[in-house]
Amino acid sequence: MKEMLKIGYIGHGGRGKYHIKNFIKMPDCEVVAVCDKLPERADSMEALIVEMTGKKPYKCTNHKDMIANCDLDAVVVCTDWNMHIPISLDFMEAGIPVGCEVGGCDNMNEIWQLVETYRRTGTEFMMLENCCYGQKELMVLNMVKKGLFGEVVHCDGGYRHNLCDEILTGEEKHQYRLNNYIHRNCDNYPTHALGPIAKILNINHGNRFVSLTSMASKSVGLNAYMEYTDIENKKLKGQKFNQGDVVVTNIKCANGETITLNLSTTLPAFYSRSFNIYGTKAFHHEDTKSMVMVGDGIDLESEPWKNHWGNQEEYFKKYNHPIWVEYLDEGISSGHGGMDYLVCRAFVEAIKRGTKPPIDVYDAAAWMCISPLSEMSIAMGSAPVAVPDFTYGQWIEPDTECRGKYSLNEIVDDPTVRLYPEGKKDKKEESHATDVLA
Amino acid sequence: MKEMLKIGYIGHGGRGKYHIKNFIKMPDCEVVAVCDKLPERADSMEALIVEMTGKKPYKCTNHKDMIANCDLDAVVVCTDWNMHIPISLDFMEAGIPVGCEVGGCDNMNEIWQLVETYRRTGTEFMMLENCCYGQKELMVLNMVKKGLFGEVVHCDGGYRHNLCDEILTGEEKHQYRLNNYIHRNCDNYPTHALGPIAKILNINHGNRFVSLTSMASKSVGLNAYMEYTDIENKKLKGQKFNQGDVVVTNIKCANGETITLNLSTTLPAFYSRSFNIYGTKAFHHEDTKSMVMVGDGIDLESEPWKNHWGNQEEYFKKYNHPIWVEYLDEGISSGHGGMDYLVCRAFVEAIKRGTKPPIDVYDAAAWMCISPLSEMSIAMGSAPVAVPDFTYGQWIEPDTECRGKYSLNEIVDDPTVRLYPEGKKDKKEESHATDVLA
């Protein structure tokens, strides 16, 4: 096992700026190289590391220079959506394991390239899907594994997040969303919702996504937003956007489960990932932070639901995932309620141990491909489209090769998996686990 | 205008037993004839009317006898789903206007028969969709008509109601649901969710449903329920049910709006009709009884949604539909939070005035056909199916002939529409409008 990891870091936009600190602060990681295509951003990454550690990293504006000049144990890719896969492929070819930020993808071919590159090189690729490490998501996973949900039958998921301002005013920040909204029409951001659901439904481990249909509403939200706010970017007035304001995608699984994903990013609404899990013995509902379980004494016929809003807290006390029990004990650090830290930590641990990452290349392929597949379905009047089997048939084995030891599915029973390297604890920021979603 | 209506009433099952009282109690209605195919039920209807009014109604077990022997101003059909349309057709042929309880339907042909019979005979048919008269549904309709939602883009709707007990133990009560769940697989109960949404989206009045896709989960909820409860009906053990536990249907409208309907009736979960309305300037969310409007000062980026749960009450104060302002002023009567009474009242008023009913035959056709169309889509692997235009092209006119004067869409601006006949008020039961959903 490696004691100290040398990490390269690519991208210092909105997300990258924030995320890099998680790695800088870890006592068993050193961010030795940074890269952004914009020189001023590369400079600011360098300055940040100098400020936090006193050491100066290698710096470049082309990730290929980093590959040529640095000896790295892993790289973190935190760029715009379009560059996630191309950059990852270059590092995988060089034998450097990749942790990649989330997003959909552009077409099916690049997803296949990702899978094939992994199969040929054996270089690990982990999607850093933080929502897989959310407290409620892991509690439900824990309960499902213990059989407390009975058989899971249906899952809702979503990304309801009013991003009008970010989409329309981001030009000067090299915001990549705008052109996606002008030109494409699909579920462009499926993984926050789908990742945790896929883990619950054992996707790629005895189950898989078989087909989907997708439907997009008209696109009027961004134009309405420009009307009722005094937006600065005047040249976008009258702009036509192809992206429907709401895109709903239904996915069918091999074992008969269904999933509904709702993407809504250009209308005024409260944030939600709509994590509603329907089992034969329990039901979890995100928006009211509530649950009901057969046998818990709640009478569905006569008790008003309102009386149980927020009862999630009681279930946390009983059923928190072991990783969260430990984490709360240690003190939450980092943002998004702590899940950002946990997913980074999972990546680092997998690299150190040389184990398969908990969100592997097959998971990433199955989740990211929802973007181009939903685009196809919408283009064909919501016709059903088949989801490929990226595992080449291995999905029918619960313990297929594409599943690592350090897996979300197994961590429940693995007390050896620690969040922190023994004796070395990093400095925590003060924040709370719940109610911090953005 | 008729001063007093002679009403026939068909069906004294779970719903009929309850609903008939609304009509018996109205001072401008007399239930002069009752019918149920089961003699003991017909007897109990008779006994109820004698008890409540001192008068004895005509009684029969075949609705055709009622048609032959009674002089009626209207009939209310409150039977099992399968008989809704056949019985209605017989009354329409006889020139007797029909108020019909809700449900889906069996096939497209009977829907067309309903439409064609109306076109040939001119006899009115109103679907008694109580949820169109719910307080929150009418508040949102009111706000949409006033432009406060901006442009409505997407609507969620659903029927999440754990009916396992009713489905499985209803045999001795002649419960018709069981065979539907054994044999069919569709959204068998679309109208509670879809009716209010259709009114909001001006369906048949400048808009229409164009196509849909539907997906059904596996069916394991009823069998699980039999396992974890000690159900009496032992002969159902091991029964195979075709009806998926969760059926999700996406509907596309001519003007680009989308609708997601979620039917979930065989899993343990809190009741909801998931009435979530997404506009460019406002959002209504049923499960948290909350709303957000552009300009109301709620900061979506930084304020936790939880702080606004239940804020619906504040919006009721400002934006209650006029019919509800009056109704709350008069005192709520009848069940389901008052909407049962309101829909019955709307039917009675339309008959008395000789105006088009607010939920007419074209509305009923568009809403009920979702059952067979979702069945087709599911049978064809979620392929999209077209929704017929039952109006023969009239839908493109906002004021088409199929829209009555006494319409939900116009009632906002029509102060002459009263809930109660002047000077005659019926006896109210004490109950509250909110939190009574079943």
PDB file of N, CA, C and O in Angstrom, chain B residues 105-134:
ATOM      1  N   CYS B 105     -60.581   3.724 -18.529  1.00  0.00           N
ATOM      2  CA  CYS B 105     -61.541   2.921 -19.282  1.00  0.00           C
ATOM      3  C   CYS B 105     -60.819   1.728 -19.877  1.00  0.00           C
ATOM      4  O   CYS B 105     -59.614   1.562 -19.724  1.00  0.00           O
ATOM      5  N   ASP B 106     -61.593   0.884 -20.544  1.00  0.00           N
ATOM      6  CA  ASP B 106     -61.060  -0.401 -20.982  1.00  0.00           C
ATOM      7  C   ASP B 106     -60.404  -0.355 -22.353  1.00  0.00           C
ATOM      8  O   ASP B 106     -59.388  -0.995 -22.574  1.00  0.00           O
ATOM      9  N   ASN B 107     -61.047   0.354 -23.271  1.00  0.00           N
ATOM     10  CA  ASN B 107     -60.466   0.394 -24.605  1.00  0.00           C
ATOM     11  C   ASN B 107     -60.841   1.684 -25.310  1.00  0.00           C
ATOM     12  O   ASN B 107     -61.676   2.451 -24.832  1.00  0.00           O
ATOM     13  N   MET B 108     -60.220   1.923 -26.431  1.00  0.00           N
ATOM     14  CA  MET B 108     -60.438   3.175 -27.136  1.00  0.00           C
ATOM     15  C   MET B 108     -61.820   3.232 -27.764  1.00  0.00           C
ATOM     16  O   MET B 108     -62.407   4.303 -27.918  1.00  0.00           O
ATOM     17  N   ASN B 109     -62.352   2.063 -28.091  1.00  0.00           N
ATOM     18  CA  ASN B 109     -63.640   2.058 -28.767  1.00  0.00           C
ATOM     19  C   ASN B 109     -64.751   2.610 -27.886  1.00  0.00           C
ATOM     20  O   ASN B 109     -65.615   3.364 -28.338  1.00  0.00           O
ATOM     21  N   GLU B 110     -64.742   2.256 -26.605  1.00  0.00           N
ATOM     22  CA  GLU B 110     -65.843   2.736 -25.765  1.00  0.00           C
ATOM     23  C   GLU B 110     -65.732   4.245 -25.529  1.00  0.00           C
ATOM     24  O   GLU B 110     -66.737   4.926 -25.343  1.00  0.00           O
ATOM     25  N   ILE B 111     -64.502   4.765 -25.565  1.00  0.00           N
ATOM     26  CA  ILE B 111     -64.333   6.214 -25.442  1.00  0.00           C
ATOM     27  C   ILE B 111     -64.926   6.916 -26.657  1.00  0.00           C
ATOM     28  O   ILE B 111     -65.614   7.931 -26.552  1.00  0.00           O
ATOM     29  N   TRP B 112     -64.645   6.330 -27.821  1.00  0.00           N
ATOM     30  CA  TRP B 112     -65.223   6.913 -29.043  1.00  0.00           C
ATOM     31  C   TRP B 112     -66.753   6.813 -29.028  1.00  0.00           C
ATOM     32  O   TRP B 112     -67.450   7.721 -29.478  1.00  0.00           O
ATOM     33  N   GLN B 113     -67.269   5.695 -28.503  1.00  0.00           N
ATOM     34  CA  GLN B 113     -68.731   5.553 -28.399  1.00  0.00           C
ATOM     35  C   GLN B 113     -69.320   6.661 -27.540  1.00  0.00           C
ATOM     36  O   GLN B 113     -70.379   7.224 -27.843  1.00  0.00           O
ATOM     37  N   LEU B 114     -68.604   6.972 -26.450  1.00  0.00           N
ATOM     38  CA  LEU B 114     -69.074   8.025 -25.556  1.00  0.00           C
ATOM     39  C   LEU B 114     -69.133   9.362 -26.309  1.00  0.00           C
ATOM     40  O   LEU B 114     -70.133  10.088 -26.260  1.00  0.00           O
ATOM     41  N   VAL B 115     -68.055   9.654 -27.030  1.00  0.00           N
ATOM     42  CA  VAL B 115     -67.982  10.912 -27.766  1.00  0.00           C
ATOM     43  C   VAL B 115     -69.048  10.960 -28.864  1.00  0.00           C
ATOM     44  O   VAL B 115     -69.773  11.951 -29.021  1.00  0.00           O
ATOM     45  N   GLU B 116     -69.154   9.859 -29.605  1.00  0.00           N
ATOM     46  CA  GLU B 116     -70.105   9.840 -30.723  1.00  0.00           C
ATOM     47  C   GLU B 116     -71.539   9.912 -30.225  1.00  0.00           C
ATOM     48  O   GLU B 116     -72.397  10.539 -30.861  1.00  0.00           O
ATOM     49  N   THR B 117     -71.813   9.261 -29.110  1.00  0.00           N
ATOM     50  CA  THR B 117     -73.171   9.306 -28.561  1.00  0.00           C
ATOM     51  C   THR B 117     -73.514  10.732 -28.150  1.00  0.00           C
ATOM     52  O   THR B 117     -74.624  11.208 -28.358  1.00  0.00           O
ATOM     53  N   TYR B 118     -72.548  11.415 -27.595  1.00  0.00           N
ATOM     54  CA  TYR B 118     -72.789  12.817 -27.246  1.00  0.00           C
ATOM     55  C   TYR B 118     -73.063  13.642 -28.492  1.00  0.00           C
ATOM     56  O   TYR B 118     -74.001  14.443 -28.549  1.00  0.00           O
ATOM     57  N   ARG B 119     -72.249  13.439 -29.519  1.00  0.00           N
ATOM     58  CA  ARG B 119     -72.386  14.247 -30.729  1.00  0.00           C
ATOM     59  C   ARG B 119     -73.731  14.011 -31.423  1.00  0.00           C
ATOM     60  O   ARG B 119     -74.309  14.914 -31.996  1.00  0.00           O
ATOM     61  N   ARG B 120     -74.202  12.761 -31.334  1.00  0.00           N
ATOM     62  CA  ARG B 120     -75.461  12.418 -31.993  1.00  0.00           C
ATOM     63  C   ARG B 120     -76.672  12.867 -31.173  1.00  0.00           C
ATOM     64  O   ARG B 120     -77.641  13.400 -31.709  1.00  0.00           O
ATOM     65  N   THR B 121     -76.603  12.622 -29.837  1.00  0.00           N
ATOM     66  CA  THR B 121     -77.784  12.882 -29.009  1.00  0.00           C
ATOM     67  C   THR B 121     -77.775  14.285 -28.393  1.00  0.00           C
ATOM     68  O   THR B 121     -78.830  14.799 -28.023  1.00  0.00           O
ATOM     69  N   GLY B 122     -76.590  14.854 -28.228  1.00  0.00           N
ATOM     70  CA  GLY B 122     -76.514  16.152 -27.536  1.00  0.00           C
ATOM     71  C   GLY B 122     -76.733  16.052 -26.040  1.00  0.00           C
ATOM     72  O   GLY B 122     -76.782  17.062 -25.337  1.00  0.00           O
ATOM     73  N   THR B 123     -76.864  14.834 -25.518  1.00  0.00           N
ATOM     74  CA  THR B 123     -77.067  14.680 -24.072  1.00  0.00           C
ATOM     75  C   THR B 123     -75.740  14.864 -23.346  1.00  0.00           C
ATOM     76  O   THR B 123     -74.746  14.212 -23.672  1.00  0.00           O
ATOM     77  N   GLU B 124     -75.755  15.735 -22.355  1.00  0.00           N
ATOM     78  CA  GLU B 124     -74.504  16.063 -21.681  1.00  0.00           C
ATOM     79  C   GLU B 124     -73.989  14.908 -20.808  1.00  0.00           C
ATOM     80  O   GLU B 124     -74.763  14.145 -20.229  1.00  0.00           O
ATOM     81  N   PHE B 125     -72.670  14.835 -20.765  1.00  0.00           N
ATOM     82  CA  PHE B 125     -71.986  13.873 -19.895  1.00  0.00           C
ATOM     83  C   PHE B 125     -70.941  14.663 -19.119  1.00  0.00           C
ATOM     84  O   PHE B 125     -70.097  15.333 -19.712  1.00  0.00           O
ATOM     85  N   MET B 126     -70.996  14.581 -17.813  1.00  0.00           N
ATOM     86  CA  MET B 126     -69.960  15.239 -17.012  1.00  0.00           C
ATOM     87  C   MET B 126     -69.229  14.203 -16.174  1.00  0.00           C
ATOM     88  O   MET B 126     -69.851  13.360 -15.535  1.00  0.00           O
ATOM     89  N   MET B 127     -67.896  14.261 -16.217  1.00  0.00           N
ATOM     90  CA  MET B 127     -67.137  13.413 -15.302  1.00  0.00           C
ATOM     91  C   MET B 127     -67.046  14.127 -13.959  1.00  0.00           C
ATOM     92  O   MET B 127     -66.635  15.297 -13.903  1.00  0.00           O
ATOM     93  N   LEU B 128     -67.413  13.411 -12.906  1.00  0.00           N
ATOM     94  CA  LEU B 128     -67.418  14.026 -11.570  1.00  0.00           C
ATOM     95  C   LEU B 128     -66.016  13.931 -10.950  1.00  0.00           C
ATOM     96  O   LEU B 128     -65.806  13.268  -9.928  1.00  0.00           O
ATOM     97  N   GLU B 129     -65.051  14.560 -11.597  1.00  0.00           N
ATOM     98  CA  GLU B 129     -63.658  14.495 -11.125  1.00  0.00           C
ATOM     99  C   GLU B 129     -63.485  15.499  -9.981  1.00  0.00           C
ATOM    100  O   GLU B 129     -63.200  16.682 -10.196  1.00  0.00           O
ATOM    101  N   ASN B 130     -63.624  14.979  -8.778  1.00  0.00           N
ATOM    102  CA  ASN B 130     -63.600  15.849  -7.597  1.00  0.00           C
ATOM    103  C   ASN B 130     -62.287  16.619  -7.458  1.00  0.00           C
ATOM    104  O   ASN B 130     -62.264  17.748  -6.980  1.00  0.00           O
ATOM    105  N   CYS B 131     -61.178  16.008  -7.887  1.00  0.00           N
ATOM    106  CA  CYS B 131     -59.883  16.657  -7.658  1.00  0.00           C
ATOM    107  C   CYS B 131     -59.735  17.964  -8.432  1.00  0.00           C
ATOM    108  O   CYS B 131     -58.908  18.803  -8.088  1.00  0.00           O
ATOM    109  N   CYS B 132     -60.539  18.145  -9.479  1.00  0.00           N
ATOM    110  CA  CYS B 132     -60.534  19.434 -10.172  1.00  0.00           C
ATOM    111  C   CYS B 132     -61.012  20.541  -9.250  1.00  0.00           C
ATOM    112  O   CYS B 132     -60.761  21.720  -9.519  1.00  0.00           O
ATOM    113  N   TYR B 133     -61.710  20.156  -8.184  1.00  0.00           N
ATOM    114  CA  TYR B 133     -62.269  21.153  -7.259  1.00  0.00           C
ATOM    115  C   TYR B 133     -61.502  21.221  -5.941  1.00  0.00           C
ATOM    116  O   TYR B 133     -61.960  21.835  -4.991  1.00  0.00           O
ATOM    117  N   GLY B 134     -60.338  20.559  -5.887  1.00  0.00           N
ATOM    118  CA  GLY B 134     -59.516  20.634  -4.683  1.00  0.00           C
ATOM    119  C   GLY B 134     -59.029  22.064  -4.472  1.00  0.00           C
ATOM    120  O   GLY B 134     -58.863  22.828  -5.429  1.00  0.00           O
TER     121      GLY B 134
END
